[in-house]
Amino acid sequence: WAVRTDSGRTVTARTVIAGCHVLTTFDLLERGGFDRARLNAWRRRIRVGPGIGMVLRLATDALPRYPSGPADESDAVRGLQLLVEDRARLRLAHGAALAGELPPRPAVLAMSFTAIDPSIAPPGEHQVTLWSQWHPYRLSGGRRWPALAESEADRIVAEIERFAPGFAGSVRHRHIQTPHEIERELGLIGGNVMHVEMSLDQMFMWRPLPELSGHRVPGADGLYLTGASTHPGGGVSGASGRNAAQRALADAGGGPLRRVLGRWRR
Ligand SMILES: Cc1cc2nc3c(=O)[nH]c(=O)nc-3n(C[C@H](O)[C@H](O)[C@H](O)COP(=O)(O)OP(=O)(O)OC[C@H]3O[C@@H](n4cnc5c(N)ncnc54)[C@H](O)[C@@H]3O)c2cc1C
């Protein structure tokens, strides 16, 4: 295999483990001359889905304080803070997103990392990340994300303000990542941080497709797939990397049978 990097360097290897989005890997394969018809057939069957949400990364001079939270305030800010009162609100936001609409009220998950490790911000400052669901990648009525980023960010901050009065006034700086930015900055197609929709038909031995679920790519010996596009999906577990590495090592001669035969020969 030869992999050409953005800087123009060509790296050759017997084995490549591709950790980018599976559709990106298909594009790279196509550029390398892989059978386009086969790639198109795979592309058609993979559903990226509507995306999940958007993120606000905030620099603040205080942590959120929740009057309705635990008596020991530090308990609340040391964990994930899912700011919803009932499941109906989650369903409403999800349903709206499926129709390309913004959530009537964003379902915000607050993470205040400086409550655990103050060293990641200058003294007296804090980092708070607000992950908000569901904000669809494709908006109805031809609306575009760049025009909506600021107003959606305001709505997300207003949502945390309901639960933690005074928080909005503590925000010093904010970095907004809409689904559009998540795709542009991180290569997460459709703004889906899980790469491919985490629906039952695309999980387990069906992720991303039955014929690709073993991390190998039929017709491309020495190429392996890993990352959120493969089992067990998105999130920071490292499990798919371990599985892909085991397959690659086994194929390269490190399988149990080969090891036993090797020992016997020696
Ligand atoms: C804001 C945000 C908050 C999240 N919060 C959580 C959380 O709290 N808990 C959790 O478990 N998960 C969370 N996730 C999801 C989690 O981060 C992802 O599911 C996970 O990072 C996916 O890992 P990955 O290695 O499969 O893919 P990625 O992290 O998408 O890595 C793919 C890599 O491929 C590279 N790449 C793309 N195209 C090319 C190319 N052409 N050539 C070479 N390289 C390429 C990219 O630069 C990138 O480094 C969050 C994601 C985001 C964006």
Coordinates of C-alpha atoms and ligand atoms in Angstrom, one line a residue:
W1 CA 0.0 0.0 0.0
A2 CA 1.1 3.6 -0.6
V3 CA -0.5 6.4 1.4
R4 CA 0.1 10.0 0.3
T5 CA -0.2 12.6 3.1
D6 CA -1.3 16.2 2.7
S7 CA 2.3 17.3 2.9
G8 CA 3.1 15.2 -0.2
R9 CA 5.0 12.5 1.6
T10 CA 4.4 8.9 0.4
V11 CA 4.4 6.2 3.0
T12 CA 4.4 2.6 1.9
A13 CA 3.3 -0.3 4.1
R14 CA 2.1 -3.9 3.9
T15 CA -0.8 -3.1 6.2
V16 CA -3.0 0.0 6.5
I17 CA -5.5 0.4 9.4
A18 CA -7.8 3.2 8.3
G19 CA -9.3 5.1 11.3
C20 CA -11.1 7.8 9.4
H21 CA -14.8 7.8 8.5
V22 CA -15.6 4.7 6.4
L23 CA -16.9 6.9 3.6
T24 CA -13.6 8.9 3.6
T25 CA -11.8 5.6 3.3
F26 CA -14.0 4.7 0.3
D27 CA -13.1 8.0 -1.4
L28 CA -9.4 7.3 -0.8
L29 CA -9.8 3.8 -2.2
E30 CA -11.6 5.1 -5.3
R31 CA -8.8 7.6 -5.9
G32 CA -6.5 4.6 -5.7
G33 CA -8.4 2.8 -8.5
F34 CA -10.6 0.4 -6.4
D35 CA -13.7 -0.9 -8.1
R36 CA -16.1 2.1 -8.2
A37 CA -19.3 0.1 -8.7
R38 CA -18.5 -1.9 -5.6
L39 CA -17.8 1.2 -3.6
N40 CA -21.0 2.8 -4.7
A41 CA -23.0 -0.2 -3.7
W42 CA -21.5 0.0 -0.2
R43 CA -22.0 3.8 -0.1
R44 CA -25.7 3.4 -0.9
R45 CA -26.3 1.1 2.1
I46 CA -24.5 3.1 4.8
R47 CA -26.7 5.6 6.6
V48 CA -24.9 8.5 8.3
G49 CA -28.1 9.8 9.8
P50 CA -29.3 13.3 10.7
G51 CA -26.3 14.1 13.0
I52 CA -26.6 14.5 16.8
G53 CA -25.9 17.9 18.1
M54 CA -23.6 20.9 18.5
V55 CA -21.0 22.0 21.0
L56 CA -20.2 25.1 22.9
R57 CA -16.7 25.2 24.5
L58 CA -16.8 27.9 27.1
A59 CA -14.1 29.7 29.1
T60 CA -15.8 31.0 32.2
D61 CA -14.8 32.6 35.5
A62 CA -17.1 30.3 37.5
L63 CA -18.5 26.8 37.5
P64 CA -22.3 26.4 37.1
R65 CA -24.2 26.3 40.4
Y66 CA -27.4 24.3 40.5
P67 CA -29.7 25.3 43.4
S68 CA -31.8 22.2 42.7
G69 CA -28.7 19.9 42.6
P70 CA -27.1 17.9 45.4
A71 CA -26.4 19.6 48.7
D72 CA -22.7 19.3 48.1
E73 CA -22.3 21.5 45.0
S74 CA -19.1 19.9 43.9
D75 CA -20.9 16.6 43.4
A76 CA -23.0 18.1 40.6
V77 CA -20.1 19.7 38.6
R78 CA -17.8 16.7 38.9
G79 CA -20.2 14.6 36.8
L80 CA -22.1 14.9 33.5
Q81 CA -25.0 17.3 33.9
L82 CA -27.9 16.3 31.7
L83 CA -30.3 19.3 32.0
V84 CA -33.7 17.9 31.1
E85 CA -36.7 17.3 33.4
D86 CA -38.4 14.5 31.5
R87 CA -38.0 12.1 28.6
A88 CA -40.8 13.8 26.6
R89 CA -38.5 16.8 26.1
L90 CA -35.8 14.5 24.7
R91 CA -38.3 12.9 22.3
L92 CA -39.6 16.3 21.2
A93 CA -36.0 17.5 20.4
H94 CA -35.2 14.2 18.6
G95 CA -38.4 14.3 16.6
A96 CA -37.8 17.9 15.6
A97 CA -34.3 17.1 14.4
L98 CA -35.6 14.2 12.2
A99 CA -37.7 16.8 10.4
G100 CA -34.7 19.2 10.0
E101 CA -36.0 21.5 12.8
L102 CA -34.1 23.0 15.7
P103 CA -35.0 21.6 19.1
P104 CA -37.9 23.5 20.7
R105 CA -35.7 23.5 23.8
P106 CA -32.1 22.2 23.5
A107 CA -31.3 19.1 25.6
V108 CA -28.0 20.2 27.1
L109 CA -25.3 18.0 28.6
A110 CA -22.9 20.2 30.6
M111 CA -19.3 19.0 31.4
S112 CA -17.2 21.1 33.7
F113 CA -13.8 19.6 33.4
T114 CA -12.0 22.1 35.7
A115 CA -14.0 20.8 38.6
I116 CA -11.9 17.7 38.3
D117 CA -8.7 19.1 37.0
P118 CA -8.3 22.9 37.7
S119 CA -4.8 22.9 36.0
I120 CA -6.4 22.9 32.5
A121 CA -7.4 26.5 32.8
P122 CA -5.5 29.6 34.2
P123 CA -6.1 30.2 37.9
G124 CA -9.6 31.6 38.6
E125 CA -10.9 30.4 35.2
H126 CA -12.9 27.3 34.1
Q127 CA -13.7 25.3 31.1
V128 CA -17.2 24.2 30.6
T129 CA -18.3 22.2 27.5
L130 CA -22.0 22.2 26.6
W131 CA -23.0 19.3 24.3
S132 CA -26.5 20.0 23.0
Q133 CA -28.9 17.6 21.3
W134 CA -30.5 17.4 18.8
H135 CA -29.4 19.9 16.2
P136 CA -29.7 18.3 12.8
Y137 CA -27.0 18.7 10.1
R138 CA -29.5 19.3 7.4
L139 CA -32.0 22.1 8.2
S140 CA -35.4 22.5 6.7
G141 CA -36.4 25.4 4.4
G142 CA -32.9 25.7 3.0
R143 CA -31.5 27.3 6.2
R144 CA -27.7 27.2 6.6
W145 CA -25.8 26.6 9.8
P146 CA -23.3 29.5 9.6
A147 CA -26.2 31.9 9.9
L148 CA -27.7 30.2 12.9
A149 CA -24.6 29.4 15.0
E150 CA -24.7 32.5 17.3
S151 CA -28.4 32.3 18.0
E152 CA -28.3 28.6 18.7
A153 CA -25.4 29.2 21.0
D154 CA -27.4 31.8 22.8
R155 CA -30.3 29.4 23.2
I156 CA -28.0 26.7 24.7
V157 CA -26.5 29.1 27.2
A158 CA -30.0 30.3 28.1
E159 CA -31.0 26.7 28.7
I160 CA -28.2 26.2 31.3
E161 CA -29.1 29.5 32.8
R162 CA -32.6 28.1 33.7
F163 CA -30.9 25.4 35.8
A164 CA -27.9 27.4 37.0
P165 CA -29.0 31.1 37.4
G166 CA -26.1 33.5 36.9
F167 CA -24.0 31.1 34.7
A168 CA -24.5 33.2 31.5
G169 CA -22.8 36.1 33.2
S170 CA -19.7 34.0 33.9
V171 CA -19.0 33.3 30.2
R172 CA -15.8 35.0 29.0
H173 CA -15.3 33.3 25.7
R174 CA -17.0 30.7 23.6
H175 CA -16.1 28.5 20.7
I176 CA -19.1 27.3 18.8
Q177 CA -19.1 24.0 16.9
T178 CA -22.3 23.5 14.9
P179 CA -22.8 20.2 13.0
H180 CA -21.4 22.1 10.0
E181 CA -18.2 23.0 12.0
I182 CA -17.9 19.4 13.4
E183 CA -17.8 18.2 9.8
R184 CA -15.5 20.9 8.6
E185 CA -13.0 20.9 11.5
L186 CA -13.0 17.2 12.4
G187 CA -14.0 15.4 9.2
L188 CA -17.0 13.9 10.9
I189 CA -19.3 13.6 7.9
G190 CA -22.8 15.0 8.5
G191 CA -21.7 16.3 11.9
N192 CA -22.3 12.8 13.2
V193 CA -19.7 12.2 16.0
M194 CA -20.5 8.5 15.8
H195 CA -19.6 8.5 12.1
V196 CA -22.5 6.2 11.1
E197 CA -26.0 6.2 12.7
M198 CA -26.0 4.0 15.8
S199 CA -29.2 2.2 14.9
L200 CA -29.7 -1.5 15.5
D201 CA -29.3 -2.3 11.8
Q202 CA -25.9 -0.7 11.7
M203 CA -24.5 -2.1 15.0
F204 CA -22.6 -5.2 16.0
M205 CA -21.9 -7.5 13.0
W206 CA -23.8 -5.1 10.7
R207 CA -21.5 -2.2 11.4
P208 CA -20.9 -0.5 9.0
L209 CA -22.1 -3.4 6.7
P210 CA -22.1 -7.1 7.2
E211 CA -19.3 -7.7 4.6
L212 CA -17.1 -5.0 6.2
S213 CA -17.9 -5.8 9.8
G214 CA -14.8 -8.0 10.3
H215 CA -12.6 -4.9 9.9
R216 CA -11.3 -6.4 6.6
V217 CA -12.3 -5.0 3.1
P218 CA -13.1 -7.6 0.5
G219 CA -10.9 -7.0 -2.5
A220 CA -8.3 -4.9 -0.6
D221 CA -6.0 -7.3 1.2
G222 CA -3.9 -5.6 3.9
L223 CA -6.5 -2.8 4.5
Y224 CA -8.4 -2.8 7.8
L225 CA -11.1 -0.5 9.0
T226 CA -11.3 0.8 12.6
G227 CA -12.9 3.7 14.5
A228 CA -16.4 4.7 15.1
S229 CA -17.5 3.5 11.7
T230 CA -16.9 -0.1 12.9
H231 CA -18.1 -2.2 15.9
P232 CA -18.7 -1.1 18.7
G233 CA -19.3 2.4 17.2
G234 CA -18.6 5.9 18.4
G235 CA -17.3 7.0 21.8
V236 CA -13.9 6.8 23.2
S237 CA -13.5 3.2 24.1
G238 CA -10.6 2.0 22.0
A239 CA -12.3 -1.3 21.4
S240 CA -12.5 -1.2 17.7
G241 CA -8.8 -0.3 17.4
R242 CA -8.0 -3.4 19.5
N243 CA -10.2 -5.6 17.3
A244 CA -8.7 -4.3 14.1
A245 CA -5.1 -4.7 15.4
Q246 CA -5.8 -8.3 16.4
R247 CA -7.2 -9.0 12.8
A248 CA -4.2 -7.4 11.2
L249 CA -1.7 -9.2 13.4
A250 CA -3.5 -12.5 12.8
D251 CA -3.4 -12.0 9.1
A252 CA 0.3 -11.0 9.3
G253 CA 1.2 -14.3 10.8
G254 CA 0.5 -13.7 14.4
G255 CA -2.6 -15.9 14.7
P256 CA -2.8 -18.6 17.4
L257 CA -2.3 -21.5 14.9
R258 CA 0.6 -19.8 13.3
R259 CA 2.2 -19.2 16.6
V260 CA 1.8 -22.8 17.7
L261 CA 3.2 -24.0 14.3
G262 CA 6.1 -21.6 14.6
R263 CA 7.0 -22.8 18.1
W264 CA 6.8 -26.4 16.9
R265 CA 9.1 -25.7 13.9
R266 CA 11.6 -24.0 16.2
Ligands
LIG1 C1 -17.8 17.7 20.7 C2 -17.8 16.2 20.9 C3 -18.1 15.7 22.1 C4 -18.0 14.3 22.3 N1 -18.3 13.8 23.5 C5 -18.1 12.5 23.8 C6 -18.1 11.9 25.1 O1 -18.4 12.6 26.1 N2 -17.9 10.6 25.3 C7 -17.6 9.8 24.2 O2 -17.4 8.6 24.4 N3 -17.6 10.3 22.9 C8 -17.8 11.6 22.7 N4 -17.7 12.1 21.4 C9 -17.6 11.1 20.3 C10 -16.2 10.7 20.1 O3 -15.3 11.7 20.3 C11 -16.1 10.0 18.8 O4 -17.1 9.0 18.6 C12 -14.7 9.4 18.6 O5 -13.7 10.4 18.7 C13 -14.6 8.7 17.3 O6 -13.3 8.3 17.2 P1 -12.6 7.8 15.9 O7 -11.2 7.6 16.1 O8 -13.4 6.7 15.3 O9 -12.8 8.9 14.8 P2 -12.4 10.5 14.8 O10 -12.1 11.0 16.2 O11 -13.4 11.1 13.9 O12 -10.9 10.3 14.1 C14 -10.8 10.2 12.7 C15 -9.5 10.7 12.3 O13 -9.3 10.6 10.9 C16 -8.7 11.7 10.4 N5 -8.9 11.8 8.9 C17 -10.1 12.2 8.4 N6 -9.9 12.2 7.0 C18 -8.7 11.8 6.8 C19 -7.9 11.6 5.6 N7 -8.4 11.8 4.4 N8 -6.7 11.2 5.7 C20 -6.1 10.9 6.9 N9 -6.8 11.1 8.1 C21 -8.0 11.5 8.0 C22 -9.3 12.8 11.2 O14 -8.4 14.0 11.1 C23 -9.3 12.2 12.6 O15 -8.1 12.4 13.3 C24 -17.7 13.5 21.2 C25 -17.5 14.0 20.0 C26 -17.5 15.4 19.8 C27 -17.2 16.0 18.4

